[in-house]
mmCIF file of C-alpha atoms and ligand atoms in Angstrom:
data_model
loop_
_atom_site.group_PDB
_atom_site.id
_atom_site.type_symbol
_atom_site.label_atom_id
_atom_site.label_comp_id
_atom_site.label_asym_id
_atom_site.label_seq_id
_atom_site.Cartn_x
_atom_site.Cartn_y
_atom_site.Cartn_z
ATOM 1 C CA UNK V 1 -32.614 -51.934 -7.020
ATOM 2 C CA UNK V 2 -32.395 -49.349 -4.096
ATOM 3 C CA UNK V 3 -35.495 -47.700 -2.604
ATOM 4 C CA UNK V 4 -35.057 -44.704 -0.268
ATOM 5 C CA UNK V 5 -37.918 -43.367 1.855
ATOM 6 C CA UNK V 6 -37.516 -40.071 3.581
ATOM 7 C CA UNK V 7 -39.531 -37.817 5.885
ATOM 8 C CA UNK V 8 -41.264 -40.569 7.530
ATOM 9 C CA UNK V 9 -42.525 -41.186 11.138
ATOM 10 C CA UNK V 10 -41.125 -44.664 11.497
ATOM 11 C CA UNK V 11 -42.851 -47.057 13.766
ATOM 12 C CA UNK V 12 -40.338 -50.072 13.819
ATOM 13 C CA UNK V 13 -42.331 -52.459 15.908
ATOM 14 C CA UNK V 14 -39.137 -53.733 17.402
ATOM 15 C CA UNK V 15 -38.824 -55.050 20.921
ATOM 16 C CA UNK V 16 -38.417 -51.545 22.283
ATOM 17 C CA UNK V 17 -41.315 -50.275 20.247
ATOM 18 C CA UNK V 18 -38.714 -47.694 18.803
ATOM 19 C CA UNK V 19 -40.220 -44.761 16.861
ATOM 20 C CA UNK V 20 -38.175 -42.329 14.646
ATOM 21 C CA UNK V 21 -40.126 -39.139 14.241
ATOM 22 C CA UNK V 22 -38.151 -37.857 11.169
ATOM 23 C CA UNK V 23 -36.753 -41.072 9.706
ATOM 24 C CA UNK V 24 -35.316 -42.489 6.626
ATOM 25 C CA UNK V 25 -35.259 -46.171 5.394
ATOM 26 C CA UNK V 26 -33.069 -47.560 2.659
ATOM 27 C CA UNK V 27 -33.907 -50.970 1.112
ATOM 28 C CA UNK V 28 -31.776 -52.793 -1.468
ATOM 29 C CA UNK V 29 -33.007 -55.759 -3.517
ATOM 30 C CA UNK V 30 -36.131 -56.179 -1.236
ATOM 31 C CA UNK V 31 -34.190 -56.138 2.072
ATOM 32 C CA UNK V 32 -33.838 -53.186 4.520
ATOM 33 C CA UNK V 33 -30.220 -52.072 4.891
ATOM 34 C CA UNK V 34 -30.596 -48.915 6.912
ATOM 35 C CA UNK V 35 -33.264 -47.250 9.086
ATOM 36 C CA UNK V 36 -32.678 -44.172 11.248
ATOM 37 C CA UNK V 37 -32.855 -40.559 11.558
ATOM 38 C CA UNK V 38 -32.967 -38.575 8.445
ATOM 39 C CA UNK V 39 -30.156 -39.419 6.037
ATOM 40 C CA UNK V 40 -29.242 -39.153 2.468
ATOM 41 C CA UNK V 41 -28.367 -42.059 0.137
ATOM 42 C CA UNK V 42 -28.279 -42.808 -3.536
ATOM 43 C CA UNK V 43 -31.236 -44.803 -4.734
ATOM 44 C CA UNK V 44 -33.040 -45.823 -7.859
ATOM 45 C CA UNK V 45 -36.269 -44.781 -6.349
ATOM 46 C CA UNK V 46 -37.048 -42.119 -3.811
ATOM 47 C CA UNK V 47 -40.380 -41.710 -1.933
ATOM 48 C CA UNK V 48 -41.011 -38.579 0.023
ATOM 49 C CA UNK V 49 -43.298 -39.800 2.813
ATOM 50 C CA UNK V 50 -44.249 -36.180 3.573
ATOM 51 C CA UNK V 51 -44.703 -36.870 7.260
ATOM 52 C CA UNK V 52 -46.645 -40.075 6.871
ATOM 53 C CA UNK V 53 -46.258 -43.074 9.202
ATOM 54 C CA UNK V 54 -43.944 -45.962 7.959
ATOM 55 C CA UNK V 55 -44.558 -49.164 9.749
ATOM 56 C CA UNK V 56 -44.093 -52.868 8.992
ATOM 57 C CA UNK V 57 -46.689 -54.428 6.645
ATOM 58 C CA UNK V 58 -49.400 -56.138 8.616
ATOM 59 C CA UNK V 59 -49.509 -59.934 8.983
ATOM 60 C CA UNK V 60 -52.847 -61.580 8.674
ATOM 61 C CA UNK V 61 -52.109 -64.819 10.505
ATOM 62 C CA UNK V 62 -55.395 -66.678 9.644
ATOM 63 C CA UNK V 63 -57.667 -66.436 6.631
ATOM 64 C CA UNK V 64 -59.393 -68.413 3.987
ATOM 65 C CA UNK V 65 -58.847 -65.944 1.102
ATOM 66 C CA UNK V 66 -60.507 -68.222 -1.442
ATOM 67 C CA UNK V 67 -63.788 -67.626 0.298
ATOM 68 C CA UNK V 68 -63.806 -63.852 -0.579
ATOM 69 C CA UNK V 69 -66.665 -64.397 -3.159
ATOM 70 C CA UNK V 70 -68.901 -65.521 -0.231
ATOM 71 C CA UNK V 71 -68.933 -62.130 1.477
ATOM 72 C CA UNK V 72 -72.460 -61.527 2.725
ATOM 73 C CA UNK V 73 -73.835 -64.744 1.145
ATOM 74 C CA UNK V 74 -74.733 -66.258 4.544
ATOM 75 C CA UNK V 75 -74.855 -63.782 7.424
ATOM 76 C CA UNK V 76 -76.661 -63.785 10.728
ATOM 77 C CA UNK V 77 -77.186 -67.555 10.795
ATOM 78 C CA UNK V 78 -76.164 -70.097 13.492
ATOM 79 C CA UNK V 79 -72.671 -71.780 12.953
ATOM 80 C CA UNK V 80 -73.923 -75.356 12.182
ATOM 81 C CA UNK V 81 -76.702 -74.016 9.821
ATOM 82 C CA UNK V 82 -74.104 -71.691 8.333
ATOM 83 C CA UNK V 83 -71.617 -74.344 7.480
ATOM 84 C CA UNK V 84 -73.951 -77.175 6.393
ATOM 85 C CA UNK V 85 -76.726 -75.215 4.587
ATOM 86 C CA UNK V 86 -74.741 -72.241 3.123
ATOM 87 C CA UNK V 87 -70.934 -72.664 3.057
ATOM 88 C CA UNK V 88 -70.484 -76.362 2.204
ATOM 89 C CA UNK V 89 -73.065 -76.332 -0.804
ATOM 90 C CA UNK V 90 -71.067 -73.345 -2.343
ATOM 91 C CA UNK V 91 -67.744 -74.946 -1.586
ATOM 92 C CA UNK V 92 -68.882 -77.940 -3.647
ATOM 93 C CA UNK V 93 -68.968 -75.800 -6.628
ATOM 94 C CA UNK V 94 -65.431 -74.390 -6.187
ATOM 95 C CA UNK V 95 -62.535 -75.040 -8.618
ATOM 96 C CA UNK V 96 -59.015 -73.669 -9.036
ATOM 97 C CA UNK V 97 -60.211 -70.846 -11.320
ATOM 98 C CA UNK V 98 -62.827 -69.678 -8.961
ATOM 99 C CA UNK V 99 -60.428 -69.783 -6.014
ATOM 100 C CA UNK V 100 -57.937 -67.813 -8.095
ATOM 101 C CA UNK V 101 -60.536 -65.158 -8.770
ATOM 102 C CA UNK V 102 -61.718 -65.061 -5.256
ATOM 103 C CA UNK V 103 -58.166 -64.931 -3.807
ATOM 104 C CA UNK V 104 -57.114 -62.117 -6.062
ATOM 105 C CA UNK V 105 -60.096 -60.021 -5.096
ATOM 106 C CA UNK V 106 -59.344 -60.642 -1.322
ATOM 107 C CA UNK V 107 -55.618 -59.825 -1.834
ATOM 108 C CA UNK V 108 -56.480 -56.545 -3.494
ATOM 109 C CA UNK V 109 -58.492 -55.767 -0.345
ATOM 110 C CA UNK V 110 -55.623 -56.865 1.821
ATOM 111 C CA UNK V 111 -52.788 -54.872 0.187
ATOM 112 C CA UNK V 112 -55.125 -51.785 -0.011
ATOM 113 C CA UNK V 113 -55.535 -52.321 3.944
ATOM 114 C CA UNK V 114 -51.842 -52.578 4.628
ATOM 115 C CA UNK V 115 -51.498 -56.409 4.799
ATOM 116 C CA UNK V 116 -48.398 -57.726 3.189
ATOM 117 C CA UNK V 117 -48.329 -61.391 4.433
ATOM 118 C CA UNK V 118 -51.120 -63.730 5.156
ATOM 119 C CA UNK V 119 -51.591 -67.404 6.471
ATOM 120 C CA UNK V 120 -54.194 -69.173 4.566
ATOM 121 C CA UNK V 121 -56.102 -72.447 4.812
ATOM 122 C CA UNK V 122 -58.304 -73.413 1.971
ATOM 123 C CA UNK V 123 -58.918 -75.644 -1.029
ATOM 124 C CA UNK V 124 -57.641 -75.426 -4.589
ATOM 125 C CA UNK V 125 -54.566 -73.652 -3.137
ATOM 126 C CA UNK V 126 -52.806 -73.475 -6.418
ATOM 127 C CA UNK V 127 -55.447 -70.754 -7.364
ATOM 128 C CA UNK V 128 -54.421 -68.856 -4.323
ATOM 129 C CA UNK V 129 -50.717 -69.249 -4.892
ATOM 130 C CA UNK V 130 -51.132 -68.109 -8.496
ATOM 131 C CA UNK V 131 -52.937 -65.048 -7.307
ATOM 132 C CA UNK V 132 -50.229 -64.300 -4.607
ATOM 133 C CA UNK V 133 -47.454 -64.629 -7.249
ATOM 134 C CA UNK V 134 -49.401 -62.265 -9.562
ATOM 135 C CA UNK V 135 -50.063 -59.606 -7.020
ATOM 136 C CA UNK V 136 -46.684 -60.029 -5.189
ATOM 137 C CA UNK V 137 -47.907 -60.874 -1.729
ATOM 138 C CA UNK V 138 -46.055 -63.052 0.767
ATOM 139 C CA UNK V 139 -48.057 -66.049 1.653
ATOM 140 C CA UNK V 140 -48.196 -69.001 4.099
ATOM 141 C CA UNK V 141 -50.241 -71.579 2.313
ATOM 142 C CA UNK V 142 -52.129 -74.532 3.885
ATOM 143 C CA UNK V 143 -54.205 -76.916 1.750
ATOM 144 C CA UNK V 144 -57.010 -77.769 4.001
ATOM 145 C CA UNK V 145 -56.790 -81.313 5.168
ATOM 146 C CA UNK V 146 -59.983 -83.243 6.355
ATOM 147 C CA UNK V 147 -61.026 -86.815 6.609
ATOM 148 C CA UNK V 148 -59.510 -90.256 7.334
ATOM 149 C CA UNK V 149 -57.813 -92.983 5.437
ATOM 150 C CA UNK V 150 -57.387 -92.460 1.786
ATOM 151 C CA UNK V 151 -59.173 -88.984 1.831
ATOM 152 C CA UNK V 152 -56.869 -87.610 4.403
ATOM 153 C CA UNK V 153 -53.899 -89.163 2.756
ATOM 154 C CA UNK V 154 -54.838 -87.730 -0.666
ATOM 155 C CA UNK V 155 -54.865 -84.343 0.708
ATOM 156 C CA UNK V 156 -51.573 -84.700 2.593
ATOM 157 C CA UNK V 157 -50.053 -85.834 -0.736
ATOM 158 C CA UNK V 158 -51.375 -82.823 -2.412
ATOM 159 C CA UNK V 159 -49.681 -80.639 0.284
ATOM 160 C CA UNK V 160 -46.382 -82.352 -0.233
ATOM 161 C CA UNK V 161 -46.779 -81.651 -4.054
ATOM 162 C CA UNK V 162 -47.513 -77.958 -3.324
ATOM 163 C CA UNK V 163 -44.479 -77.718 -1.068
ATOM 164 C CA UNK V 164 -42.112 -79.339 -3.652
ATOM 165 C CA UNK V 165 -43.501 -77.039 -6.383
ATOM 166 C CA UNK V 166 -43.863 -73.683 -4.532
ATOM 167 C CA UNK V 167 -41.979 -73.534 -1.342
ATOM 168 C CA UNK V 168 -39.758 -70.439 -1.663
ATOM 169 C CA UNK V 169 -38.952 -67.256 -0.041
ATOM 170 C CA UNK V 170 -42.230 -65.543 -0.648
ATOM 171 C CA UNK V 171 -44.480 -68.569 -0.626
ATOM 172 C CA UNK V 172 -44.370 -71.055 2.347
ATOM 173 C CA UNK V 173 -46.407 -74.113 2.365
ATOM 174 C CA UNK V 174 -47.525 -75.931 5.469
ATOM 175 C CA UNK V 175 -49.705 -78.862 6.635
ATOM 176 C CA UNK V 176 -53.195 -77.529 7.478
ATOM 177 C CA UNK V 177 -55.454 -80.153 9.088
ATOM 178 C CA UNK V 178 -58.741 -78.331 9.386
ATOM 179 C CA UNK V 179 -59.643 -79.174 13.116
ATOM 180 C CA UNK V 180 -59.621 -81.896 15.702
ATOM 181 C CA UNK V 181 -63.339 -82.767 14.877
ATOM 182 C CA UNK V 182 -62.773 -83.036 11.121
ATOM 183 C CA UNK V 183 -59.422 -84.906 11.110
ATOM 184 C CA UNK V 184 -59.179 -88.218 12.971
ATOM 185 C CA UNK V 185 -56.083 -88.904 15.184
ATOM 186 C CA UNK V 186 -54.580 -90.921 12.286
ATOM 187 C CA UNK V 187 -54.641 -88.066 9.804
ATOM 188 C CA UNK V 188 -53.282 -85.741 12.452
ATOM 189 C CA UNK V 189 -50.343 -87.912 13.280
ATOM 190 C CA UNK V 190 -49.616 -88.225 9.564
ATOM 191 C CA UNK V 191 -49.569 -84.359 9.265
ATOM 192 C CA UNK V 192 -47.088 -84.143 12.161
ATOM 193 C CA UNK V 193 -44.842 -86.696 10.558
ATOM 194 C CA UNK V 194 -44.885 -85.171 7.114
ATOM 195 C CA UNK V 195 -44.394 -81.639 8.376
ATOM 196 C CA UNK V 196 -41.343 -82.916 10.283
ATOM 197 C CA UNK V 197 -39.931 -84.469 7.116
ATOM 198 C CA UNK V 198 -40.530 -81.377 5.028
ATOM 199 C CA UNK V 199 -39.349 -79.141 7.815
ATOM 200 C CA UNK V 200 -42.497 -77.069 7.678
ATOM 201 C CA UNK V 201 -45.228 -76.294 10.288
ATOM 202 C CA UNK V 202 -48.911 -77.058 10.947
ATOM 203 C CA UNK V 203 -51.820 -74.652 10.769
ATOM 204 C CA UNK V 204 -55.070 -75.748 12.552
ATOM 205 C CA UNK V 205 -58.242 -74.372 13.928
ATOM 206 C CA UNK V 206 -58.370 -75.101 17.782
ATOM 207 C CA UNK V 207 -60.851 -74.716 20.518
ATOM 208 C CA UNK V 208 -63.015 -72.311 18.369
ATOM 209 C CA UNK V 209 -66.292 -73.162 19.944
ATOM 210 C CA UNK V 210 -67.774 -74.407 23.329
ATOM 211 C CA UNK V 211 -69.199 -77.351 21.435
ATOM 212 C CA UNK V 212 -65.585 -78.331 20.181
ATOM 213 C CA UNK V 213 -64.304 -78.011 23.691
ATOM 214 C CA UNK V 214 -66.972 -79.974 25.334
ATOM 215 C CA UNK V 215 -67.187 -82.761 22.584
ATOM 216 C CA UNK V 216 -63.435 -83.234 23.102
ATOM 217 C CA UNK V 217 -63.671 -83.460 26.786
ATOM 218 C CA UNK V 218 -66.451 -86.136 26.374
ATOM 219 C CA UNK V 219 -64.862 -88.139 23.584
ATOM 220 C CA UNK V 220 -61.216 -87.974 24.596
ATOM 221 C CA UNK V 221 -61.364 -87.041 28.268
ATOM 222 C CA UNK V 222 -59.068 -84.018 27.874
ATOM 223 C CA UNK V 223 -59.233 -80.476 26.370
ATOM 224 C CA UNK V 224 -58.604 -79.893 22.525
ATOM 225 C CA UNK V 225 -55.139 -78.613 23.440
ATOM 226 C CA UNK V 226 -54.210 -81.598 25.518
ATOM 227 C CA UNK V 227 -55.601 -83.987 22.940
ATOM 228 C CA UNK V 228 -53.560 -82.192 20.039
ATOM 229 C CA UNK V 229 -50.330 -82.248 22.355
ATOM 230 C CA UNK V 230 -50.821 -86.008 23.013
ATOM 231 C CA UNK V 231 -50.701 -86.501 19.225
ATOM 232 C CA UNK V 232 -47.515 -84.476 18.957
ATOM 233 C CA UNK V 233 -49.062 -81.636 17.017
ATOM 234 C CA UNK V 234 -47.798 -78.781 19.155
ATOM 235 C CA UNK V 235 -44.432 -77.280 18.377
ATOM 236 C CA UNK V 236 -42.598 -74.030 17.574
ATOM 237 C CA UNK V 237 -43.906 -74.384 14.094
ATOM 238 C CA UNK V 238 -47.612 -74.764 14.888
ATOM 239 C CA UNK V 239 -50.160 -72.032 14.288
ATOM 240 C CA UNK V 240 -53.338 -72.380 16.226
ATOM 241 C CA UNK V 241 -56.339 -70.451 14.908
ATOM 242 C CA UNK V 242 -58.945 -69.064 17.409
ATOM 243 C CA UNK V 243 -58.272 -70.664 20.855
ATOM 244 C CA UNK V 244 -61.473 -69.179 22.198
ATOM 245 C CA UNK V 245 -61.986 -71.726 25.024
ATOM 246 C CA UNK V 246 -58.450 -72.311 26.048
ATOM 247 C CA UNK V 247 -57.824 -72.897 29.836
ATOM 248 C CA UNK V 248 -54.819 -71.676 31.850
ATOM 249 C CA UNK V 249 -53.504 -75.209 31.709
ATOM 250 C CA UNK V 250 -53.836 -75.214 27.995
ATOM 251 C CA UNK V 251 -51.908 -71.941 27.828
ATOM 252 C CA UNK V 252 -49.157 -73.375 29.859
ATOM 253 C CA UNK V 253 -48.770 -76.188 27.387
ATOM 254 C CA UNK V 254 -48.967 -73.966 24.324
ATOM 255 C CA UNK V 255 -46.292 -71.681 25.891
ATOM 256 C CA UNK V 256 -44.100 -74.619 26.645
ATOM 257 C CA UNK V 257 -44.259 -76.092 23.265
ATOM 258 C CA UNK V 258 -43.697 -72.734 21.635
ATOM 259 C CA UNK V 259 -46.856 -73.026 19.399
ATOM 260 C CA UNK V 260 -48.486 -69.724 18.438
ATOM 261 C CA UNK V 261 -52.098 -68.571 18.484
ATOM 262 C CA UNK V 262 -53.977 -66.439 15.844
ATOM 263 C CA UNK V 263 -56.511 -64.320 17.369
ATOM 264 C CA UNK V 264 -59.599 -63.652 15.123
ATOM 265 C CA UNK V 265 -61.935 -61.318 17.078
ATOM 266 C CA UNK V 266 -64.427 -60.276 14.367
ATOM 267 C CA UNK V 267 -65.061 -63.933 13.336
ATOM 268 C CA UNK V 268 -65.496 -65.186 16.826
ATOM 269 C CA UNK V 269 -68.028 -62.504 17.611
ATOM 270 C CA UNK V 270 -69.910 -62.994 14.179
ATOM 271 C CA UNK V 271 -70.221 -66.696 14.662
ATOM 272 C CA UNK V 272 -70.972 -66.306 18.342
ATOM 273 C CA UNK V 273 -68.121 -68.414 19.411
ATOM 274 C CA UNK V 274 -66.888 -66.174 22.168
ATOM 275 C CA UNK V 275 -63.860 -64.073 23.121
ATOM 276 C CA UNK V 276 -60.374 -65.615 23.262
ATOM 277 C CA UNK V 277 -58.354 -65.001 26.384
ATOM 278 C CA UNK V 278 -55.649 -62.999 24.674
ATOM 279 C CA UNK V 279 -54.335 -61.245 27.797
ATOM 280 C CA UNK V 280 -54.030 -64.648 29.763
ATOM 281 C CA UNK V 281 -52.285 -66.147 26.749
ATOM 282 C CA UNK V 282 -49.786 -63.308 26.382
ATOM 283 C CA UNK V 283 -49.112 -63.268 30.135
ATOM 284 C CA UNK V 284 -48.331 -66.970 29.857
ATOM 285 C CA UNK V 285 -45.821 -66.180 27.134
ATOM 286 C CA UNK V 286 -47.799 -67.493 24.165
ATOM 287 C CA UNK V 287 -47.184 -65.525 21.019
ATOM 288 C CA UNK V 288 -50.608 -64.245 19.875
ATOM 289 C CA UNK V 289 -50.960 -63.048 16.187
ATOM 290 C CA UNK V 290 -53.991 -61.476 14.769
ATOM 291 C CA UNK V 291 -56.156 -62.865 11.960
ATOM 292 C CA UNK V 292 -59.205 -61.782 10.015
ATOM 293 C CA UNK V 293 -60.662 -65.256 9.070
ATOM 294 C CA UNK V 294 -62.439 -65.516 5.807
ATOM 295 C CA UNK V 295 -64.809 -62.857 4.774
ATOM 296 C CA UNK V 296 -67.787 -65.300 5.190
ATOM 297 C CA UNK V 297 -67.196 -64.866 9.024
ATOM 298 C CA UNK V 298 -65.850 -61.240 8.941
ATOM 299 C CA UNK V 299 -67.010 -59.626 5.843
ATOM 300 C CA UNK V 300 -63.739 -57.445 5.582
ATOM 301 C CA UNK V 301 -60.096 -58.161 5.292
ATOM 302 C CA UNK V 302 -59.256 -55.265 7.592
ATOM 303 C CA UNK V 303 -56.529 -55.801 10.095
ATOM 304 C CA UNK V 304 -56.780 -52.137 11.229
ATOM 305 C CA UNK V 305 -60.406 -52.887 12.294
ATOM 306 C CA UNK V 306 -59.313 -56.202 13.933
ATOM 307 C CA UNK V 307 -56.691 -54.378 15.833
ATOM 308 C CA UNK V 308 -59.244 -52.027 17.309
ATOM 309 C CA UNK V 309 -61.576 -54.829 18.192
ATOM 310 C CA UNK V 310 -58.837 -56.903 19.684
ATOM 311 C CA UNK V 311 -57.714 -54.204 22.058
ATOM 312 C CA UNK V 312 -61.259 -53.121 23.031
ATOM 313 C CA UNK V 313 -62.419 -56.735 23.629
ATOM 314 C CA UNK V 314 -59.700 -57.469 26.133
ATOM 315 C CA UNK V 315 -60.352 -54.327 27.982
ATOM 316 C CA UNK V 316 -64.152 -55.203 28.027
ATOM 317 C CA UNK V 317 -63.872 -58.866 29.192
ATOM 318 C CA UNK V 318 -61.020 -58.216 31.628
ATOM 319 C CA UNK V 319 -62.748 -54.905 33.003
ATOM 320 C CA UNK V 320 -59.366 -53.467 32.810
ATOM 321 C CA UNK V 321 -58.329 -50.706 30.347
ATOM 322 C CA UNK V 322 -54.755 -51.816 30.477
ATOM 323 C CA UNK V 323 -55.488 -55.498 29.333
ATOM 324 C CA UNK V 324 -54.179 -55.022 25.727
ATOM 325 C CA UNK V 325 -52.669 -51.522 24.799
ATOM 326 C CA UNK V 326 -52.123 -49.964 21.486
ATOM 327 C CA UNK V 327 -48.346 -50.792 21.287
ATOM 328 C CA UNK V 328 -48.952 -54.431 22.070
ATOM 329 C CA UNK V 329 -51.826 -54.558 19.554
ATOM 330 C CA UNK V 330 -49.597 -53.247 16.729
ATOM 331 C CA UNK V 331 -46.961 -55.953 17.653
ATOM 332 C CA UNK V 332 -49.630 -58.696 17.446
ATOM 333 C CA UNK V 333 -50.297 -57.513 13.828
ATOM 334 C CA UNK V 334 -46.610 -57.153 12.857
ATOM 335 C CA UNK V 335 -43.655 -58.684 14.981
ATOM 336 C CA UNK V 336 -45.761 -61.268 16.695
ATOM 337 C CA UNK V 337 -47.395 -62.257 13.454
ATOM 338 C CA UNK V 338 -43.991 -62.844 11.973
ATOM 339 C CA UNK V 339 -42.980 -64.948 14.867
ATOM 340 C CA UNK V 340 -46.239 -66.876 14.791
ATOM 341 C CA UNK V 341 -45.514 -67.807 11.019
ATOM 342 C CA UNK V 342 -41.951 -68.826 11.987
ATOM 343 C CA UNK V 343 -40.478 -66.018 10.135
ATOM 344 C CA UNK V 344 -37.718 -63.750 11.569
ATOM 345 C CA UNK V 345 -37.306 -61.975 8.303
ATOM 346 C CA UNK V 346 -40.463 -59.811 8.398
ATOM 347 C CA UNK V 347 -42.579 -58.000 10.861
ATOM 348 C CA UNK V 348 -40.056 -55.316 12.041
ATOM 349 C CA UNK V 349 -38.408 -52.432 10.256
ATOM 350 C CA UNK V 350 -34.764 -53.225 10.951
ATOM 351 C CA UNK V 351 -31.627 -53.948 8.763
ATOM 352 C CA UNK V 352 -31.606 -57.554 7.372
ATOM 353 C CA UNK V 353 -35.437 -57.725 7.418
ATOM 354 C CA UNK V 354 -37.520 -57.891 4.249
ATOM 355 C CA UNK V 355 -38.722 -54.475 2.974
ATOM 356 C CA UNK V 356 -42.429 -55.266 3.639
ATOM 357 C CA UNK V 357 -43.767 -52.026 4.896
ATOM 358 C CA UNK V 358 -46.648 -49.531 4.550
ATOM 359 C CA UNK V 359 -47.052 -45.737 4.611
ATOM 360 C CA UNK V 360 -50.179 -44.627 6.625
ATOM 361 C CA UNK V 361 -51.607 -41.311 6.035
ATOM 362 C CA UNK V 362 -52.655 -39.926 9.354
ATOM 363 C CA UNK V 363 -53.691 -36.546 8.093
ATOM 364 C CA UNK V 364 -57.399 -37.264 7.810
ATOM 365 C CA UNK V 365 -59.861 -35.474 9.862
ATOM 366 C CA UNK V 366 -60.744 -38.568 11.949
ATOM 367 C CA UNK V 367 -57.165 -38.688 13.179
ATOM 368 C CA UNK V 368 -56.968 -35.165 14.341
ATOM 369 C CA UNK V 369 -55.459 -33.910 16.532
ATOM 370 C CA UNK V 370 -52.685 -36.269 16.627
ATOM 371 C CA UNK V 371 -51.636 -36.627 20.390
ATOM 372 C CA UNK V 372 -50.347 -40.101 19.935
ATOM 373 C CA UNK V 373 -49.679 -41.655 16.559
ATOM 374 C CA UNK V 374 -49.525 -45.241 17.732
ATOM 375 C CA UNK V 375 -52.797 -44.872 19.687
ATOM 376 C CA UNK V 376 -54.298 -43.526 16.398
ATOM 377 C CA UNK V 377 -53.032 -46.499 14.423
ATOM 378 C CA UNK V 378 -54.988 -48.843 16.588
ATOM 379 C CA UNK V 379 -58.128 -46.760 17.478
ATOM 380 C CA UNK V 380 -58.619 -44.309 14.697
ATOM 381 C CA UNK V 381 -57.144 -45.637 11.532
ATOM 382 C CA UNK V 382 -59.191 -46.776 8.535
ATOM 383 C CA UNK V 383 -58.102 -49.157 5.761
ATOM 384 C CA UNK V 384 -58.350 -46.226 3.354
ATOM 385 C CA UNK V 385 -55.671 -44.373 5.311
ATOM 386 C CA UNK V 386 -53.090 -46.709 3.818
ATOM 387 C CA UNK V 387 -51.310 -44.749 1.186
ATOM 388 C CA UNK V 388 -48.598 -47.086 0.008
ATOM 389 C CA UNK V 389 -47.986 -50.780 0.409
ATOM 390 C CA UNK V 390 -44.573 -52.201 -0.378
ATOM 391 C CA UNK V 391 -43.743 -55.928 -0.547
ATOM 392 C CA UNK V 392 -40.052 -57.202 -1.034
ATOM 393 C CA UNK V 393 -39.081 -53.525 -1.732
ATOM 394 C CA UNK V 394 -41.672 -53.328 -4.553
ATOM 395 C CA UNK V 395 -44.687 -50.856 -4.383
ATOM 396 C CA UNK V 396 -47.816 -53.048 -4.911
ATOM 397 C CA UNK V 397 -50.323 -50.303 -3.975
ATOM 398 C CA UNK V 398 -50.040 -46.586 -4.181
ATOM 399 C CA UNK V 399 -52.658 -43.873 -3.645
ATOM 400 C CA UNK V 400 -55.572 -45.991 -4.422
ATOM 401 C CA UNK V 401 -53.914 -47.636 -7.425
ATOM 402 C CA UNK V 402 -52.844 -51.275 -7.791
ATOM 403 C CA UNK V 403 -49.426 -51.490 -9.399
ATOM 404 C CA UNK V 404 -49.235 -55.297 -10.103
ATOM 405 C CA UNK V 405 -52.728 -56.178 -11.145
ATOM 406 C CA UNK V 406 -55.525 -54.592 -13.213
ATOM 407 C CA UNK V 407 -58.381 -53.862 -10.709
ATOM 408 C CA UNK V 408 -60.961 -53.887 -13.337
ATOM 409 C CA UNK V 409 -60.086 -57.315 -14.607
ATOM 410 C CA UNK V 410 -59.945 -58.566 -10.990
ATOM 411 C CA UNK V 411 -63.482 -57.260 -10.379
ATOM 412 C CA UNK V 412 -64.810 -58.676 -13.580
ATOM 413 C CA UNK V 413 -63.279 -62.155 -12.960
ATOM 414 C CA UNK V 414 -64.552 -62.165 -9.444
ATOM 415 C CA UNK V 415 -68.149 -61.302 -10.683
ATOM 416 C CA UNK V 416 -68.087 -64.142 -13.341
ATOM 417 C CA UNK V 417 -66.780 -66.638 -10.794
ATOM 418 C CA UNK V 418 -69.385 -65.463 -8.258
ATOM 419 C CA UNK V 419 -72.200 -66.049 -10.695
ATOM 420 C CA UNK V 420 -70.850 -69.631 -11.109
ATOM 421 C CA UNK V 421 -70.865 -70.543 -7.535
ATOM 422 C CA UNK V 422 -73.656 -68.419 -5.959
ATOM 423 C CA UNK V 423 -75.779 -67.035 -8.730
ATOM 424 C CA UNK V 424 -77.411 -63.656 -9.056
ATOM 425 C CA UNK V 425 -77.921 -61.508 -5.935
HETATM 426 ZN ZN1 ZN N 501 -60.757 -70.248 9.883
#
């Protein structure tokens, strides 16, 4: 199956941030074989981009997509109260079917907003995997691990089973210990050992709140990062969500070990956790990706909005308009996201990479006049500007229509599942 896209403004997101104003791209069996200035080629399907912007699909490096049904269910409350009195009681009522319905709804929102790959940490992961397979998304799945002794072991065993059953090109499975305060050292060490045996990575929340940072200093005498490092948890295959309270020494350790961070600006603001030191991390050589987090702490799966916020926040906290520029921000949501997930086969439009890409229509009134397309992608693009989303060379979303799932069924399933876990609005 050959797919040829012509008449596109191509943003490759490669190391030189190469753009091709009148470009063509040819993909064969889901892999990009040629990208360059306008060319002709034989293909099974031709797409005339009509001047739209072709860029790599966005990579959402941290979410809990199975939480999508909780959108707006517990807003404007303090974190501890939010978790204990709102989120946990709802989560007690989850099952695989509910997580499937919730995940599929969230994935529809993601592909309509240009996200082609996501890293997830949640429960009843088989529901999320089933939804990803159905809609055709690329996913990095972590079954959330909490607890000590038998409880922790049971969840690790479940992860191993998920890995055996689903690890593949499109679905990656990794160990996902929730956080240092919900997993004792013994469980964290087991996660490291099992991930080593499977050859997969870790995904963990780290240094999200001031409380986590200070509790760790008090209990272990070191920062959360140093504590994780002492347990052997940091490596090139480790994905650290948040990192709001990281110190410069922590950043040095993370850079040395090659671990990556997933910055979740909206969630950190909404839960009043703070603002991650993204510029400092990048300057130290840490790979920083971008994440939405679950909709219970973001309300949207919109990486375009999170890109805007990420860039603005760094400028604001650093009192420096150059702290994070548009080109760097695009790379966080594409090439750096791929690196953070340990994948060198996505995130850039180049021969040999997977044909995961999106066409963004920049002709809307809110984008005019176009003086700088890349600047507009970060500061002026809405999710609704995404015209086409392609994963593995297959069109999954085109001009408002879902190609792999029936949106009406997805909505009906989601409504039924919501009534089961939350009840009427
Ligand atoms: Zn999270």
